[in-house]
Short mmCIF file of C-alpha atoms in Angstrom, two decimals:
data_model
loop_
_atom_site.label_atom_id
_atom_site.label_comp_id
_atom_site.label_asym_id
_atom_site.label_seq_id
_atom_site.Cartn_x
_atom_site.Cartn_y
_atom_site.Cartn_z
CA UNK A 1 0.00 0.08 0.00
CA UNK A 2 0.95 3.54 -0.37
CA UNK A 3 -0.35 7.04 -0.50
CA UNK A 4 0.44 9.15 -3.40
CA UNK A 5 0.19 13.16 -2.97
CA UNK A 6 0.34 14.60 -6.24
CA UNK A 7 -1.65 17.03 -8.46
CA UNK A 8 -3.60 15.03 -11.11
CA UNK A 9 -2.41 16.88 -14.02
CA UNK A 10 1.11 16.29 -12.97
CA UNK A 11 0.52 12.45 -12.48
CA UNK A 12 -1.27 12.07 -15.70
CA UNK A 13 1.54 14.02 -17.66
CA UNK A 14 3.88 11.17 -17.01
CA UNK A 15 4.23 8.70 -19.96
CA UNK A 16 3.86 5.75 -17.51
CA UNK A 17 1.72 7.00 -14.65
CA UNK A 18 1.07 3.89 -12.90
CA UNK A 19 3.60 1.29 -14.23
CA UNK A 20 4.59 -1.37 -11.93
CA UNK A 21 6.52 -1.36 -9.83
CA UNK A 22 4.75 2.04 -8.85
CA UNK A 23 7.57 3.56 -6.64
CA UNK A 24 10.49 2.69 -8.64
CA UNK A 25 8.57 3.83 -11.82
CA UNK A 26 7.42 7.29 -10.23
CA UNK A 27 10.89 7.70 -8.60
CA UNK A 28 12.53 7.54 -12.18
CA UNK A 29 10.12 9.84 -13.97
CA UNK A 30 10.10 12.34 -11.49
CA UNK A 31 13.88 12.79 -11.23
CA UNK A 32 13.93 13.07 -15.02
CA UNK A 33 11.90 16.17 -14.56
CA UNK A 34 13.51 17.33 -11.43
CA UNK A 35 10.91 16.89 -9.16
CA UNK A 36 11.20 16.41 -5.50
CA UNK A 37 10.08 12.76 -4.44
CA UNK A 38 9.48 12.09 -0.78
CA UNK A 39 8.36 8.73 0.34
CA UNK A 40 6.88 8.38 3.58
CA UNK A 41 6.50 5.37 5.90
CA UNK A 42 3.34 3.30 5.49
CA UNK A 43 0.27 5.49 6.20
CA UNK A 44 -2.27 2.66 6.56
CA UNK A 45 -0.65 -0.40 8.10
CA UNK A 46 -2.21 -3.78 7.06
CA UNK A 47 -3.86 -6.08 9.14
CA UNK A 48 -1.55 -8.92 10.69
CA UNK A 49 -0.87 -11.75 8.56
CA UNK A 50 1.17 -15.11 8.87
CA UNK A 51 4.51 -14.66 7.54
CA UNK A 52 4.98 -16.08 4.10
CA UNK A 53 6.41 -19.14 3.45
CA UNK A 54 10.03 -19.38 1.99
CA UNK A 55 8.54 -20.56 -1.36
CA UNK A 56 6.21 -17.21 -1.04
CA UNK A 57 9.00 -14.89 -0.34
CA UNK A 58 10.77 -16.35 -3.38
CA UNK A 59 7.76 -15.87 -5.45
CA UNK A 60 7.61 -12.30 -4.41
CA UNK A 61 11.09 -11.28 -4.97
CA UNK A 62 11.01 -13.04 -8.50
CA UNK A 63 7.95 -11.03 -9.24
CA UNK A 64 9.21 -7.92 -8.21
CA UNK A 65 12.66 -8.49 -10.15
CA UNK A 66 10.52 -9.47 -13.44
CA UNK A 67 8.65 -5.99 -13.05
CA UNK A 68 11.86 -4.09 -12.45
CA UNK A 69 13.11 -5.68 -15.53
CA UNK A 70 10.13 -4.77 -17.53
CA UNK A 71 9.96 -1.31 -16.50
CA UNK A 72 13.84 -0.77 -17.62
CA UNK A 73 12.85 -2.25 -21.03
CA UNK A 74 10.05 -0.11 -21.25
CA UNK A 75 11.84 2.94 -20.24
CA UNK A 76 14.97 2.18 -22.57
CA UNK A 77 17.19 2.46 -19.41
CA UNK A 78 20.19 -0.05 -19.76
CA UNK A 79 22.29 0.51 -16.76
CA UNK A 80 21.06 0.94 -13.05
CA UNK A 81 23.19 2.42 -10.26
CA UNK A 82 21.99 0.71 -7.05
CA UNK A 83 22.15 2.58 -3.72
CA UNK A 84 25.24 0.47 -2.55
CA UNK A 85 27.05 1.50 -5.57
CA UNK A 86 26.80 -1.74 -7.64
CA UNK A 87 25.73 -1.53 -11.22
CA UNK A 88 23.03 -3.65 -12.80
CA UNK A 89 22.95 -4.09 -16.85
CA UNK A 90 19.71 -4.36 -18.56
CA UNK A 91 21.13 -4.37 -21.92
CA UNK A 92 22.78 -6.75 -24.26
CA UNK A 93 25.62 -9.14 -23.67
CA UNK A 94 27.28 -11.96 -25.40
CA UNK A 95 24.17 -14.15 -25.22
CA UNK A 96 21.58 -11.84 -26.32
CA UNK A 97 21.13 -9.71 -29.60
CA UNK A 98 22.44 -6.22 -29.76
CA UNK A 99 20.04 -3.45 -28.81
CA UNK A 100 19.44 -2.12 -32.16
CA UNK A 101 18.24 -3.77 -35.35
CA UNK A 102 19.30 -3.13 -39.04
CA UNK A 103 21.35 -0.13 -39.62
CA UNK A 104 19.37 1.98 -42.52
CA UNK A 105 21.33 4.46 -44.79
CA UNK A 106 23.95 4.57 -42.09
CA UNK A 107 21.70 5.43 -39.24
CA UNK A 108 20.87 3.03 -36.60
CA UNK A 109 17.41 2.95 -34.92
CA UNK A 110 18.57 4.92 -31.69
CA UNK A 111 19.90 7.57 -33.61
CA UNK A 112 16.59 8.20 -35.36
CA UNK A 113 14.93 8.07 -31.85
CA UNK A 114 17.49 10.84 -30.94
CA UNK A 115 19.56 8.92 -28.49
CA UNK A 116 23.20 7.96 -28.53
CA UNK A 117 24.62 4.44 -28.62
CA UNK A 118 23.23 2.30 -25.61
CA UNK A 119 26.01 1.82 -22.86
CA UNK A 120 25.91 -1.73 -23.08
CA UNK A 121 26.58 -1.88 -26.87
CA UNK A 122 29.49 0.68 -26.21
CA UNK A 123 30.81 -1.59 -23.61
CA UNK A 124 30.75 -4.49 -26.28
CA UNK A 125 32.25 -2.34 -28.94
CA UNK A 126 35.06 -1.37 -26.64
CA UNK A 127 35.70 -5.18 -25.69
CA UNK A 128 35.65 -6.23 -29.13
CA UNK A 129 38.12 -3.66 -30.39
CA UNK A 130 40.42 -4.27 -27.55
CA UNK A 131 40.43 -7.86 -28.38
CA UNK A 132 40.95 -7.65 -32.16
CA UNK A 133 43.69 -4.80 -31.63
CA UNK A 134 45.44 -7.41 -29.33
CA UNK A 135 45.31 -10.41 -31.48
CA UNK A 136 46.62 -8.13 -34.59
CA UNK A 137 49.46 -6.71 -32.37
CA UNK A 138 50.40 -10.48 -31.27
CA UNK A 139 50.44 -11.43 -34.66
CA UNK A 140 52.67 -8.63 -36.04
CA UNK A 141 49.73 -7.44 -38.39
CA UNK A 142 50.26 -3.73 -39.68
CA UNK A 143 46.67 -2.21 -38.90
CA UNK A 144 45.64 1.22 -37.95
CA UNK A 145 42.33 3.23 -36.90
CA UNK A 146 40.24 4.21 -39.77
CA UNK A 147 37.20 6.73 -40.60
CA UNK A 148 35.19 7.53 -37.69
CA UNK A 149 36.94 5.25 -35.33
CA UNK A 150 40.09 7.31 -35.74
CA UNK A 151 37.98 10.58 -35.57
CA UNK A 152 36.86 9.21 -31.97
CA UNK A 153 40.24 8.49 -30.95
CA UNK A 154 41.64 11.82 -31.89
CA UNK A 155 38.64 13.76 -30.27
CA UNK A 156 37.84 11.51 -27.34
CA UNK A 157 40.35 8.77 -26.87
CA UNK A 158 37.22 6.48 -27.48
CA UNK A 159 34.41 5.55 -29.73
CA UNK A 160 32.30 8.40 -30.85
CA UNK A 161 29.12 8.23 -28.59
CA UNK A 162 26.51 7.54 -31.32
CA UNK A 163 28.64 4.94 -33.52
CA UNK A 164 27.58 1.42 -33.80
CA UNK A 165 30.93 -0.26 -35.26
CA UNK A 166 34.73 -0.01 -35.38
CA UNK A 167 36.78 0.37 -38.28
CA UNK A 168 40.56 -0.98 -38.95
CA UNK A 169 42.68 -1.04 -41.96
CA UNK A 170 45.31 -3.48 -42.53
CA UNK A 171 47.97 -4.60 -45.03
CA UNK A 172 46.26 -7.19 -46.84
CA UNK A 173 49.20 -9.26 -47.22
CA UNK A 174 49.59 -9.36 -43.45
CA UNK A 175 45.99 -11.06 -42.79
CA UNK A 176 47.37 -14.58 -42.82
CA UNK A 177 49.57 -13.62 -39.93
CA UNK A 178 46.62 -13.37 -37.65
CA UNK A 179 45.61 -16.93 -36.97
CA UNK A 180 41.75 -16.12 -36.92
CA UNK A 181 41.77 -14.49 -40.21
CA UNK A 182 43.89 -17.12 -41.38
CA UNK A 183 41.46 -19.87 -40.32
CA UNK A 184 38.53 -17.75 -41.98
CA UNK A 185 40.55 -17.67 -45.28
CA UNK A 186 41.11 -21.54 -45.30
CA UNK A 187 37.80 -22.82 -43.90
CA UNK A 188 35.71 -20.23 -45.89
CA UNK A 189 33.14 -19.87 -43.10
CA UNK A 190 33.12 -18.19 -39.70
CA UNK A 191 35.41 -19.07 -36.99
CA UNK A 192 34.59 -18.59 -33.33
CA UNK A 193 37.71 -17.94 -31.20
CA UNK A 194 37.92 -19.35 -27.19
CA UNK A 195 36.73 -16.06 -25.88
CA UNK A 196 33.61 -16.26 -28.09
CA UNK A 197 34.46 -13.53 -30.67
CA UNK A 198 33.35 -14.52 -34.22
CA UNK A 199 35.44 -13.83 -36.91
CA UNK A 200 34.07 -13.86 -40.67
CA UNK A 201 34.49 -12.96 -44.17
CA UNK A 202 31.81 -10.08 -44.71
CA UNK A 203 29.02 -10.86 -46.91
CA UNK A 204 29.05 -7.36 -48.39
CA UNK A 205 32.71 -7.42 -50.17
CA UNK A 206 36.43 -8.24 -49.70
CA UNK A 207 36.76 -7.48 -46.02
CA UNK A 208 36.72 -9.13 -42.60
CA UNK A 209 34.15 -8.77 -39.76
CA UNK A 210 34.89 -9.59 -36.03
CA UNK A 211 31.46 -9.87 -34.02
CA UNK A 212 31.14 -9.69 -29.89
CA UNK A 213 29.74 -13.09 -30.25
CA UNK A 214 27.62 -15.44 -32.40
CA UNK A 215 24.62 -13.95 -31.17
CA UNK A 216 25.35 -10.41 -30.50
CA UNK A 217 26.42 -8.98 -33.79
CA UNK A 218 28.21 -5.65 -32.68
CA UNK A 219 31.48 -5.65 -34.67
CA UNK A 220 34.71 -4.60 -35.91
CA UNK A 221 35.17 -4.25 -39.48
CA UNK A 222 38.45 -5.12 -41.04
CA UNK A 223 39.52 -3.58 -44.40
CA UNK A 224 42.52 -5.03 -46.41
CA UNK A 225 44.53 -2.49 -48.14
CA UNK A 226 47.43 -2.96 -50.42
CA UNK A 227 49.71 -0.40 -52.48
CA UNK A 228 49.43 0.24 -55.78
CA UNK A 229 52.23 1.69 -58.16
CA UNK A 230 52.87 5.17 -57.05
CA UNK A 231 52.58 4.46 -53.09
CA UNK A 232 49.01 4.81 -52.83
CA UNK A 233 46.82 2.60 -50.79
CA UNK A 234 43.81 1.21 -52.12
CA UNK A 235 41.53 -1.65 -51.79
CA UNK A 236 38.80 -3.95 -53.52
CA UNK A 237 35.76 -2.86 -51.79
CA UNK A 238 33.97 0.45 -51.83
CA UNK A 239 30.90 1.18 -49.98
CA UNK A 240 30.50 4.53 -51.17
CA UNK A 241 31.06 6.13 -47.60
CA UNK A 242 32.47 9.81 -47.84
CA UNK A 243 35.69 8.70 -46.18
CA UNK A 244 36.08 5.59 -48.28
CA UNK A 245 38.94 7.20 -50.35
CA UNK A 246 42.50 6.27 -51.34
CA UNK A 247 45.60 7.71 -49.66
CA UNK A 248 49.28 7.96 -49.80
CA UNK A 249 51.07 5.16 -48.18
CA UNK A 250 53.42 7.67 -46.31
CA UNK A 251 50.75 7.89 -43.76
CA UNK A 252 51.36 4.36 -42.50
CA UNK A 253 55.25 4.64 -42.51
CA UNK A 254 55.47 4.79 -39.54
CA UNK A 255 52.30 3.90 -37.72
CA UNK A 256 51.87 5.58 -34.27
CA UNK A 257 50.15 4.93 -30.98
CA UNK A 258 47.08 6.49 -30.18
CA UNK A 259 44.74 6.05 -26.91
CA UNK A 260 41.44 4.28 -28.05
CA UNK A 261 38.83 2.29 -26.07
CA UNK A 262 41.02 1.74 -22.88
CA UNK A 263 44.03 0.64 -25.20
CA UNK A 264 46.85 1.85 -27.22
CA UNK A 265 45.88 1.41 -30.80
CA UNK A 266 47.84 2.04 -33.87
CA UNK A 267 46.98 5.30 -36.03
CA UNK A 268 48.44 6.98 -39.11
CA UNK A 269 51.48 9.40 -38.51
CA UNK A 270 49.39 12.55 -39.25
CA UNK A 271 46.04 11.91 -37.72
CA UNK A 272 44.84 15.34 -38.68
CA UNK A 273 45.92 15.42 -42.55
CA UNK A 274 44.57 11.80 -42.80
CA UNK A 275 41.12 12.63 -41.19
CA UNK A 276 41.02 15.96 -43.30
CA UNK A 277 41.70 14.13 -46.55
CA UNK A 278 38.93 11.65 -45.66
CA UNK A 279 36.25 14.17 -44.16
CA UNK A 280 37.28 17.52 -45.10
CA UNK A 281 39.02 20.70 -43.50
CA UNK A 282 37.97 20.85 -39.65
CA UNK A 283 36.88 17.21 -39.48
CA UNK A 284 38.52 17.17 -35.81
CA UNK A 285 36.58 20.33 -34.46
CA UNK A 286 33.30 19.98 -36.29
CA UNK A 287 31.20 16.76 -35.65
#
């Protein structure tokens, strides 16, 4: 039982005025509007009842937890900070699909809704990027941050908050040095590594893709480049993106470290010039 003192017009201005569990639901919606919310002790104690059995207590806890999870899903909340400092994730993980569907015209669903990348999806992207970078480094593959991923590294040292994948370029002749890329080339089908990341040849063209898991398709794209006469880096698949252009190999000799998603990744030696070649003048300062 609860007593709620609230103006009717305020209560029904909320998108979910009486969604269960009511106290949690109202607390979240009030906080988002800057309302002060005071929860008083029970005003009308119930009549005495026998204490519930252990099974009844379990059923009550389970029911409340289901209500809370349904509420978080309905509100689109992915991360809950608990009073004791712990965090509870309500978003995707390795065993679930990612939080958004097919990307249309380079725009994922959350961007169309005016939101940034869900925090669980960013967490999965960072984990995948760190894993791929570590595997390429260990194998001695020459790789570098490409496109929007390099842009995020230069601006923030991280993935751009509204991005939905990570792009790396690599020397095509180095691909077989990585055991997982070599396995994909040899088997002609996706290969899952011991940590649950799925490596495959992309269906859209001549490049590779590494997914967070077989179920969760947040991914890193690996673009094989090679030098053509004249020292210009090119590749065999072009998707028509603005940044999808050839560039001088001198940008890659040498490669330099840059902070990205919690690790030191490799980048072209003049990131500003490289990004302005791809995106135009002022690309770093102008999102």
